[in-house]
Coordinates of N, CA and C in Angstrom, one line a residue:
Chain A
G161 N 13.3 -3.8 15.7 CA 12.1 -4.5 15.2 C 12.2 -4.8 13.7
E162 N 11.2 -5.5 13.2 CA 11.2 -5.8 11.8 C 10.8 -4.5 11.1
S163 N 11.3 -4.4 9.9 CA 10.9 -3.2 9.1 C 11.2 -3.4 7.7
V164 N 10.6 -2.6 6.9 CA 10.9 -2.6 5.5 C 11.1 -1.1 5.2
G165 N 12.2 -0.8 4.6 CA 12.5 0.6 4.3 C 13.2 0.8 3.0
L166 N 13.3 2.1 2.6 CA 13.9 2.5 1.4 C 15.0 3.4 1.6
H167 N 16.1 3.3 0.8 CA 17.3 4.0 1.1 C 17.2 5.5 0.8
L168 N 16.5 5.9 -0.2 CA 16.4 7.3 -0.6 C 15.0 7.7 -0.7
P169 N 14.6 8.9 -0.2 CA 13.3 9.4 -0.4 C 13.0 9.9 -1.8
T170 N 14.0 10.4 -2.5 CA 13.7 11.0 -3.8 C 14.8 10.5 -4.8
L171 N 14.4 10.4 -6.0 CA 15.3 10.1 -7.1 C 14.9 10.8 -8.3
S172 N 15.8 11.5 -9.0 CA 15.6 12.2 -10.2 C 16.4 11.7 -11.3
V173 N 15.8 11.4 -12.4 CA 16.6 10.8 -13.5 C 16.1 11.5 -14.8
Q174 N 17.0 11.4 -15.8 CA 16.7 12.0 -17.1 C 15.9 10.9 -17.9
E175 N 15.0 11.5 -18.7 CA 14.2 10.6 -19.5 C 15.1 9.8 -20.4
G176 N 14.8 8.5 -20.5 CA 15.6 7.6 -21.3 C 16.7 6.8 -20.5
D177 N 17.0 7.4 -19.3 CA 18.0 6.7 -18.5 C 17.4 5.6 -17.7
N178 N 18.2 4.7 -17.1 CA 17.7 3.7 -16.3 C 17.5 4.2 -14.8
S179 N 16.5 3.7 -14.1 CA 16.3 4.1 -12.7 C 16.5 2.8 -11.8
I180 N 17.1 3.1 -10.7 CA 17.3 2.0 -9.7 C 16.7 2.5 -8.3
I181 N 15.7 1.8 -7.8 CA 15.2 2.2 -6.5 C 15.4 1.0 -5.6
N182 N 16.0 1.3 -4.4 CA 16.4 0.3 -3.5 C 15.5 0.2 -2.3
C183 N 15.6 -1.0 -1.7 CA 14.8 -1.3 -0.5 C 15.5 -2.3 0.4
A184 N 15.5 -2.0 1.7 CA 16.2 -2.9 2.7 C 15.1 -3.5 3.5
Y185 N 15.3 -4.7 4.0 CA 14.4 -5.4 4.9 C 15.2 -6.0 6.0
S186 N 14.5 -6.3 7.1 CA 15.2 -6.8 8.3 C 14.8 -8.2 8.7
N187 N 13.6 -8.6 8.2 CA 13.2 -10.0 8.6 C 13.7 -11.0 7.6
S188 N 14.7 -11.8 8.1 CA 15.3 -12.8 7.2 C 14.4 -13.9 6.8
A189 N 13.3 -14.0 7.5 CA 12.3 -15.1 7.2 C 11.3 -14.7 6.1
S190 N 11.4 -13.4 5.7 CA 10.5 -12.9 4.6 C 10.7 -13.7 3.4
D191 N 9.7 -14.2 2.7 CA 9.8 -15.0 1.5 C 9.2 -14.5 0.3
Y192 N 8.7 -13.3 0.4 CA 7.9 -12.7 -0.8 C 7.9 -11.2 -0.6
F193 N 8.2 -10.5 -1.8 CA 8.2 -9.1 -1.7 C 7.5 -8.5 -3.0
I194 N 6.9 -7.4 -2.8 CA 6.1 -6.7 -3.8 C 6.5 -5.3 -4.0
W195 N 6.5 -4.8 -5.2 CA 6.7 -3.4 -5.5 C 5.4 -2.8 -6.0
Y196 N 5.1 -1.6 -5.5 CA 3.9 -0.9 -5.9 C 4.3 0.5 -6.4
K197 N 3.5 1.0 -7.3 CA 3.7 2.4 -7.8 C 2.5 3.2 -7.5
Q198 N 2.7 4.4 -7.0 CA 1.6 5.3 -6.7 C 1.8 6.6 -7.4
E199 N 0.9 6.8 -8.4 CA 0.9 8.1 -9.1 C 0.1 9.1 -8.3
S200 N 0.3 10.3 -8.6 CA -0.3 11.4 -7.9 C -1.8 11.3 -8.0
G201 N -2.5 11.4 -6.8 CA -3.9 11.4 -6.8 C -4.5 10.0 -6.9
K202 N -3.7 9.0 -6.9 CA -4.2 7.6 -7.1 C -3.8 6.7 -5.9
G203 N -4.4 5.5 -5.8 CA -3.9 4.5 -4.9 C -2.7 3.8 -5.5
P204 N -2.0 3.1 -4.6 CA -0.9 2.3 -5.1 C -1.3 1.2 -6.1
Q205 N -0.5 0.8 -7.0 CA -0.8 -0.2 -8.0 C 0.4 -1.2 -8.1
F206 N 0.0 -2.5 -8.1 CA 1.0 -3.5 -8.1 C 1.9 -3.4 -9.4
I207 N 3.2 -3.6 -9.2 CA 4.1 -3.6 -10.4 C 4.6 -5.0 -10.6
I208 N 5.3 -5.5 -9.6 CA 6.0 -6.8 -9.8 C 6.3 -7.4 -8.4
D209 N 6.4 -8.7 -8.4 CA 6.7 -9.4 -7.1 C 7.9 -10.3 -7.3
I210 N 8.4 -10.8 -6.2 CA 9.5 -11.8 -6.3 C 9.5 -12.7 -5.0
R211 N 9.7 -13.9 -5.2 CA 9.8 -14.9 -4.1 C 11.2 -15.1 -3.7
S212 N 11.4 -15.5 -2.5 CA 12.8 -15.6 -2.0 C 13.6 -16.7 -2.6
N213 N 13.0 -17.6 -3.4 CA 13.8 -18.6 -4.1 C 14.3 -18.1 -5.4
M214 N 14.1 -16.8 -5.7 CA 14.6 -16.2 -6.9 C 15.5 -15.1 -6.6
D215 N 16.5 -14.8 -7.5 CA 17.3 -13.7 -7.3 C 16.9 -12.5 -8.2
K216 N 16.2 -12.8 -9.3 CA 15.8 -11.8 -10.3 C 14.5 -12.2 -10.9
R217 N 13.7 -11.1 -11.2 CA 12.5 -11.4 -11.9 C 12.3 -10.2 -12.9
Q218 N 11.9 -10.5 -14.1 CA 11.8 -9.4 -15.1 C 10.3 -9.3 -15.5
G219 N 9.9 -8.0 -15.7 CA 8.6 -7.7 -16.3 C 8.9 -6.8 -17.5
Q220 N 7.8 -6.1 -17.8 CA 8.0 -5.2 -19.0 C 8.7 -3.9 -18.5
R221 N 9.9 -3.7 -19.0 CA 10.8 -2.6 -18.6 C 11.2 -2.6 -17.1
V222 N 10.7 -3.4 -16.3 CA 11.1 -3.5 -14.9 C 11.8 -4.8 -14.5
T223 N 12.7 -4.7 -13.6 CA 13.4 -5.9 -13.1 C 13.5 -5.7 -11.6
V224 N 13.3 -6.8 -10.9 CA 13.5 -6.7 -9.5 C 14.6 -7.7 -9.1
L225 N 15.6 -7.2 -8.3 CA 16.7 -8.1 -7.9 C 16.6 -8.2 -6.4
L226 N 16.8 -9.4 -5.9 CA 16.8 -9.8 -4.5 C 18.1 -10.3 -4.0
N227 N 18.7 -9.7 -3.0 CA 19.9 -10.2 -2.4 C 19.6 -10.6 -1.0
K228 N 19.4 -11.8 -0.8 CA 19.0 -12.3 0.6 C 20.2 -12.2 1.6
T229 N 21.4 -12.3 1.1 CA 22.6 -12.2 2.0 C 22.6 -10.9 2.7
V230 N 22.3 -9.8 2.0 CA 22.3 -8.5 2.7 C 20.9 -7.9 2.9
K231 N 19.9 -8.7 2.6 CA 18.5 -8.4 2.8 C 18.2 -7.1 2.1
H232 N 18.4 -7.1 0.8 CA 18.2 -5.9 0.0 C 17.5 -6.3 -1.3
L233 N 16.6 -5.5 -1.7 CA 16.0 -5.7 -3.1 C 16.0 -4.3 -3.8
S234 N 16.0 -4.4 -5.1 CA 16.0 -3.2 -5.9 C 15.0 -3.4 -7.1
L235 N 14.5 -2.2 -7.5 CA 13.6 -2.2 -8.7 C 14.3 -1.4 -9.7
Q236 N 14.5 -2.0 -10.9 CA 15.2 -1.3 -12.0 C 14.2 -1.0 -13.1
I237 N 14.1 0.2 -13.5 CA 13.2 0.6 -14.6 C 14.1 1.0 -15.8
A238 N 13.9 0.3 -16.9 CA 14.7 0.6 -18.1 C 14.1 1.7 -18.9
A239 N 15.0 2.6 -19.5 CA 14.5 3.6 -20.4 C 13.3 4.4 -19.7
T240 N 13.6 5.0 -18.6 CA 12.6 5.7 -17.8 C 11.8 6.7 -18.6
Q241 N 10.5 6.7 -18.5 CA 9.7 7.6 -19.2 C 8.9 8.6 -18.2
P242 N 8.4 9.7 -18.7 CA 7.7 10.6 -17.9 C 6.6 9.9 -17.1
G243 N 5.9 9.0 -17.7 CA 4.8 8.2 -17.0 C 5.3 7.4 -15.9
D244 N 6.6 7.2 -15.7 CA 7.1 6.5 -14.6 C 7.2 7.4 -13.3
S245 N 7.1 8.6 -13.5 CA 7.1 9.5 -12.3 C 6.0 9.2 -11.3
A246 N 6.4 8.8 -10.1 CA 5.5 8.3 -9.1 C 6.3 8.1 -7.8
V247 N 5.6 7.6 -6.8 CA 6.2 7.1 -5.6 C 6.2 5.6 -5.7
Y248 N 7.3 5.0 -5.4 CA 7.5 3.5 -5.4 C 7.7 3.0 -4.0
F249 N 6.9 2.0 -3.7 CA 6.9 1.3 -2.4 C 7.3 -0.1 -2.6
C250 N 8.2 -0.6 -1.6 CA 8.3 -2.1 -1.5 C 7.5 -2.5 -0.3
A251 N 7.0 -3.7 -0.4 CA 6.2 -4.3 0.7 C 6.7 -5.7 0.9
E252 N 6.5 -6.1 2.2 CA 7.0 -7.4 2.6 C 5.8 -8.4 2.9
N253 N 6.0 -9.6 2.5 CA 4.9 -10.6 2.7 C 4.6 -10.8 4.2
R254 N 3.5 -10.3 4.6 CA 3.0 -10.5 5.9 C 1.5 -10.3 5.8
D255 N 0.7 -10.9 6.7 CA -0.7 -10.7 6.7 C -1.0 -9.2 7.0
D256 N -0.3 -8.7 8.0 CA -0.4 -7.2 8.2 C 0.7 -6.6 7.4
M257 N 0.4 -6.3 6.2 CA 1.4 -5.9 5.2 C 2.1 -4.6 5.7
R258 N 3.4 -4.6 5.6 CA 4.2 -3.4 6.0 C 4.8 -2.8 4.7
F259 N 4.6 -1.5 4.6 CA 5.2 -0.7 3.5 C 6.3 0.2 4.0
G260 N 7.2 0.4 3.1 CA 8.2 1.5 3.4 C 7.6 2.9 3.1
A261 N 8.4 3.9 3.4 CA 7.9 5.3 3.2 C 7.8 5.6 1.8
G262 N 8.5 4.9 0.9 CA 8.5 5.2 -0.5 C 9.6 6.0 -1.0
T263 N 9.9 5.9 -2.3 CA 10.8 6.8 -3.0 C 10.1 7.5 -4.1
R264 N 10.2 8.8 -4.2 CA 9.6 9.6 -5.2 C 10.5 9.7 -6.4
L265 N 10.1 9.1 -7.5 CA 10.9 9.2 -8.7 C 10.4 10.3 -9.6
T266 N 11.3 11.2 -10.0 CA 11.0 12.3 -10.9 C 11.7 12.1 -12.2
V267 N 11.1 12.2 -13.3 CA 11.7 12.0 -14.6 C 11.8 13.3 -15.3
K268 N 13.0 13.8 -15.6 CA 13.2 15.1 -16.2 C 13.3 14.9 -17.7
P269 N 12.6 15.8 -18.5 CA 12.5 15.6 -19.9 C 13.9 16.0 -20.6
Chain B
D220 N -16.1 1.1 -14.5 CA -16.3 1.3 -13.0 C -15.1 0.8 -12.2
A221 N -14.7 1.5 -11.2 CA -13.6 1.1 -10.4 C -13.9 -0.2 -9.6
D222 N -12.9 -1.1 -9.5 CA -13.1 -2.4 -8.8 C -13.2 -2.1 -7.3
V223 N -12.5 -1.1 -6.8 CA -12.5 -0.8 -5.3 C -12.9 0.7 -5.2
T224 N -14.1 0.9 -4.7 CA -14.6 2.2 -4.6 C -14.7 2.8 -3.2
Q225 N -14.2 3.9 -3.0 CA -14.2 4.6 -1.7 C -15.1 5.8 -1.7
T226 N -15.9 5.9 -0.7 CA -16.8 7.1 -0.6 C -16.7 7.6 0.9
P227 N -16.7 8.9 1.1 CA -16.5 10.0 0.0 C -15.1 10.1 -0.4
R228 N -14.8 10.8 -1.5 CA -13.5 11.0 -1.9 C -12.8 12.1 -1.1
N229 N -13.6 13.1 -0.6 CA -13.0 14.1 0.3 C -14.0 14.4 1.4
R230 N -13.5 14.7 2.6 CA -14.4 15.0 3.7 C -13.7 15.9 4.6
I231 N -14.4 17.0 5.0 CA -14.0 17.9 6.0 C -14.9 17.8 7.2
T232 N -14.4 17.6 8.4 CA -15.2 17.4 9.6 C -14.6 18.2 10.8
K233 N -15.3 18.3 11.8 CA -14.8 19.0 13.0 C -14.4 18.0 14.1
T234 N -13.5 18.5 15.0 CA -13.1 17.7 16.1 C -14.3 17.2 16.9
G235 N -14.3 15.9 17.3 CA -15.3 15.3 18.1 C -16.4 14.7 17.3
K236 N -16.5 14.9 16.0 CA -17.6 14.3 15.2 C -17.3 12.9 14.9
R237 N -18.3 12.1 14.7 CA -18.2 10.7 14.3 C -18.4 10.7 12.8
I238 N -17.4 10.0 12.1 CA -17.6 9.9 10.7 C -17.3 8.5 10.2
M239 N -17.8 8.1 9.1 CA -17.6 6.8 8.5 C -17.1 6.9 7.1
L240 N -16.1 6.1 6.8 CA -15.6 6.0 5.4 C -16.0 4.7 4.9
E241 N -16.5 4.7 3.7 CA -17.0 3.4 3.1 C -16.1 2.9 2.0
C242 N -16.1 1.6 1.9 CA -15.3 0.9 0.9 C -16.1 -0.3 0.3
S243 N -16.3 -0.3 -1.0 CA -17.0 -1.4 -1.6 C -16.1 -2.0 -2.7
Q244 N -16.2 -3.3 -3.0 CA -15.4 -3.9 -4.1 C -16.3 -4.8 -4.9
T245 N -15.9 -4.9 -6.2 CA -16.6 -5.9 -7.1 C -15.6 -6.9 -7.5
K246 N -14.5 -7.1 -6.8 CA -13.4 -8.0 -7.3 C -13.7 -9.4 -6.7
G247 N -14.6 -9.5 -5.8 CA -14.9 -10.9 -5.2 C -13.8 -11.3 -4.2
H248 N -13.0 -10.4 -3.8 CA -11.9 -10.8 -2.8 C -12.5 -10.9 -1.4
D249 N -11.9 -11.9 -0.7 CA -12.2 -12.1 0.7 C -11.5 -11.1 1.6
R250 N -10.3 -10.7 1.3 CA -9.5 -9.9 2.2 C -9.7 -8.4 1.9
M251 N -9.8 -7.6 3.0 CA -9.9 -6.2 2.8 C -9.1 -5.5 3.9
Y252 N -8.7 -4.2 3.6 CA -7.7 -3.5 4.4 C -8.0 -2.0 4.4
W253 N -7.7 -1.4 5.5 CA -7.7 0.1 5.6 C -6.3 0.6 6.0
Y254 N -5.9 1.5 5.2 CA -4.6 2.2 5.5 C -4.8 3.7 5.6
R255 N -3.8 4.3 6.3 CA -3.7 5.8 6.2 C -2.4 6.1 5.7
Q256 N -2.3 7.2 5.0 CA -1.1 7.7 4.4 C -0.8 9.1 4.8
D257 N 0.3 9.4 5.4 CA 0.8 10.7 5.8 C 2.1 11.0 5.1
P258 N 2.3 12.3 4.8 CA 3.5 12.6 4.0 C 4.8 12.1 4.8
G259 N 5.6 11.4 4.0 CA 6.9 11.0 4.6 C 6.8 9.7 5.4
L260 N 5.6 9.2 5.6 CA 5.4 8.0 6.5 C 4.9 6.8 5.7
G261 N 4.6 7.0 4.5 CA 4.1 5.8 3.7 C 2.8 5.4 4.1
L262 N 2.4 4.1 3.9 CA 1.1 3.6 4.2 C 1.2 2.8 5.5
R263 N 0.3 3.1 6.4 CA 0.3 2.4 7.7 C -1.1 1.7 7.8
L264 N -1.0 0.4 8.2 CA -2.2 -0.4 8.3 C -3.0 -0.1 9.5
I265 N -4.3 0.1 9.4 CA -5.2 0.4 10.5 C -5.9 -0.9 11.0
Y266 N -6.7 -1.5 10.1 CA -7.4 -2.7 10.3 C -7.4 -3.5 9.1
Y267 N -7.6 -4.9 9.2 CA -7.8 -5.7 8.1 C -8.7 -6.9 8.4
S268 N -9.3 -7.4 7.4 CA -10.4 -8.4 7.6 C -10.2 -9.5 6.5
F269 N -10.2 -10.8 6.9 CA -10.0 -11.9 6.0 C -11.3 -12.5 5.5
D270 N -12.4 -12.1 6.2 CA -13.7 -12.7 5.9 C -14.7 -11.9 6.6
V271 N -16.0 -12.1 6.2 CA -17.1 -11.4 6.9 C -17.0 -11.8 8.4
K272 N -17.1 -10.8 9.2 CA -17.1 -10.9 10.7 C -15.6 -11.0 11.2
D273 N -14.7 -11.2 10.4 CA -13.3 -11.3 10.8 C -12.6 -9.9 10.9
I274 N -12.1 -9.5 12.0 CA -11.5 -8.2 12.2 C -10.2 -8.3 12.9
N275 N -9.2 -7.7 12.3 CA -7.8 -7.7 12.9 C -7.2 -6.3 13.0
K276 N -6.6 -6.1 14.2 CA -6.0 -4.8 14.3 C -4.7 -4.7 13.5
G277 N -4.4 -3.5 13.0 CA -3.2 -3.3 12.3 C -2.2 -2.5 13.2
E278 N -1.3 -1.8 12.5 CA -0.3 -1.1 13.2 C -0.8 0.1 14.0
I279 N -1.8 0.7 13.6 CA -2.3 2.0 14.2 C -3.8 2.0 14.4
S280 N -4.4 1.1 15.1 CA -5.8 0.9 15.2 C -6.5 1.9 16.2
D281 N -5.7 2.4 17.1 CA -6.3 3.3 18.2 C -7.1 4.5 17.6
G282 N -8.3 4.7 18.1 CA -9.1 5.8 17.6 C -10.0 5.5 16.4
Y283 N -9.8 4.2 15.9 CA -10.6 3.8 14.7 C -11.4 2.5 15.1
S284 N -12.4 2.2 14.3 CA -13.1 1.0 14.4 C -13.6 0.6 12.9
V285 N -13.9 -0.7 12.7 CA -14.3 -1.1 11.4 C -15.5 -2.0 11.5
S286 N -16.1 -2.2 10.4 CA -17.2 -3.2 10.3 C -17.2 -3.9 8.9
R287 N -17.3 -5.2 9.0 CA -17.3 -6.0 7.8 C -18.5 -6.9 7.8
Q288 N -19.6 -6.3 7.3 CA -20.9 -7.0 7.4 C -21.2 -7.8 6.1
A289 N -20.4 -7.6 5.1 CA -20.6 -8.3 3.8 C -19.3 -8.4 3.1
Q290 N -19.1 -9.4 2.3 CA -17.8 -9.6 1.6 C -17.4 -8.4 0.9
A291 N -18.3 -7.7 0.3 CA -18.0 -6.6 -0.6 C -17.8 -5.3 0.1
K292 N -18.1 -5.2 1.4 CA -18.1 -3.9 2.0 C -17.3 -3.9 3.3
F293 N -16.5 -2.9 3.5 CA -15.6 -2.7 4.7 C -15.6 -1.3 5.1
S294 N -16.2 -0.9 6.2 CA -16.3 0.5 6.5 C -15.3 0.8 7.7
L295 N -14.8 2.1 7.7 CA -13.9 2.6 8.7 C -14.6 3.7 9.4
S296 N -14.6 3.7 10.8 CA -15.3 4.7 11.5 C -14.2 5.4 12.5
L297 N -14.4 6.7 12.6 CA -13.7 7.5 13.6 C -14.8 8.0 14.6
E298 N -14.8 7.4 15.8 CA -15.8 7.6 16.7 C -15.9 9.1 17.2
S299 N -14.7 9.7 17.4 CA -14.6 11.1 17.8 C -13.3 11.6 17.1
A300 N -13.5 12.2 16.0 CA -12.4 12.6 15.1 C -11.5 13.7 15.8
I301 N -10.2 13.6 15.6 CA -9.3 14.6 16.1 C -8.4 15.0 15.0
P302 N -7.8 16.2 15.1 CA -7.0 16.8 14.0 C -5.9 15.9 13.5
N303 N -5.2 15.1 14.4 CA -4.1 14.3 13.9 C -4.6 13.1 13.1
Q304 N -5.9 12.9 12.9 CA -6.4 11.9 12.0 C -6.6 12.5 10.6
T305 N -6.2 13.7 10.4 CA -6.2 14.3 9.1 C -5.2 13.5 8.3
A306 N -5.6 12.9 7.2 CA -4.7 12.1 6.4 C -5.5 11.6 5.1
L307 N -4.7 10.9 4.3 CA -5.3 10.2 3.1 C -5.5 8.8 3.5
Y308 N -6.8 8.3 3.3 CA -7.1 6.9 3.7 C -7.4 6.1 2.5
F309 N -6.8 4.9 2.5 CA -7.0 3.9 1.4 C -7.6 2.6 1.9
C310 N -8.5 2.1 1.1 CA -9.0 0.8 1.2 C -8.3 -0.1 0.2
A311 N -8.1 -1.3 0.5 CA -7.5 -2.3 -0.4 C -8.1 -3.6 -0.3
T312 N -8.0 -4.5 -1.3 CA -8.5 -5.8 -1.2 C -7.4 -6.8 -1.8
S313 N -7.5 -8.0 -1.4 CA -6.7 -9.0 -2.0 C -7.4 -10.4 -2.0
P314 N -7.0 -11.2 -2.9 CA -7.6 -12.6 -2.9 C -7.0 -13.5 -1.9
T315 N -7.5 -14.6 -1.7 CA -6.8 -15.6 -0.9 C -5.9 -16.5 -1.8
G316 N -5.2 -17.4 -1.2 CA -4.4 -18.3 -2.0 C -3.0 -17.7 -2.4
V317 N -2.4 -18.1 -3.4 CA -1.1 -17.7 -3.8 C -0.9 -16.2 -4.0
A318 N -1.9 -15.6 -4.5 CA -1.8 -14.1 -4.8 C -2.3 -13.3 -3.6
K319 N -2.3 -13.8 -2.4 CA -3.0 -13.2 -1.3 C -2.4 -11.8 -0.9
N320 N -1.1 -11.7 -1.2 CA -0.5 -10.4 -0.8 C -0.4 -9.4 -1.9
I321 N -1.0 -9.6 -3.0 CA -1.1 -8.6 -4.0 C -2.4 -7.8 -3.7
Q322 N -2.2 -6.5 -3.4 CA -3.4 -5.8 -2.9 C -3.8 -4.8 -4.0
Y323 N -5.1 -4.6 -4.1 CA -5.7 -3.7 -5.1 C -6.4 -2.5 -4.3
F324 N -5.9 -1.3 -4.6 CA -6.3 -0.2 -3.8 C -7.4 0.7 -4.5
G325 N -8.2 1.3 -3.6 CA -9.1 2.3 -4.1 C -8.4 3.6 -4.4
A326 N -9.1 4.7 -4.8 CA -8.5 5.9 -5.1 C -8.2 6.8 -3.9
G327 N -8.7 6.4 -2.8 CA -8.4 7.2 -1.5 C -9.5 8.1 -1.1
T328 N -9.5 8.4 0.2 CA -10.4 9.4 0.8 C -9.5 10.4 1.5
R329 N -9.6 11.7 1.1 CA -8.9 12.7 1.8 C -9.7 13.3 2.9
L330 N -9.3 13.1 4.2 CA -10.0 13.5 5.4 C -9.3 14.7 6.1
S331 N -10.0 15.7 6.3 CA -9.5 16.8 7.1 C -10.3 17.0 8.4
V332 N -9.7 17.0 9.5 CA -10.3 17.2 10.8 C -9.9 18.6 11.3
L333 N -10.9 19.5 11.5 CA -10.5 20.8 11.9 C -10.7 21.0 13.4

């Protein structure tokens, strides 16, 4: 069936390094994707989105890459900071939004 | 003040009890959602509503019901709570139009069913 998933449940990086969080999807008709960040004790918060007519979108220290050929997207965080420690979810454009299980990013000082 | 407010923030109840979780928003959004979050399973959609009186089942609606009597309020009920409904519950809202899939979440309600 259709799904949105993440490759790794946890990721640990050194402060200052770049982080890459991956997500795979199976619905080739999906045309819009969103990344959310969930800090401990809080609800998810929108980070960045991308439409299927784009391969790349940049925000402040974050970049999302979309590869429609292999149905894969990634979230890149530049110069990772302790405040980036959180669980990151990708979500697929549907009325009944589907989230992956999330990747927990831990930033080591 | 939070744009999406959930009450209560924490609730402990017993098996078989009826409970209601409330969500209110000041964002003026038409769309509202209820999710549950379990460790390792991410967010799963319970119910969603695109307008007052509009109700749609999500991925895991069994054992739950909702009410959308006003644009700003969306309540989730557990008619007869059971222990496997112990979870973290989130309410979310989104606008209509181009940004319809960007959701804004409340801080969550932690529910324990004993």
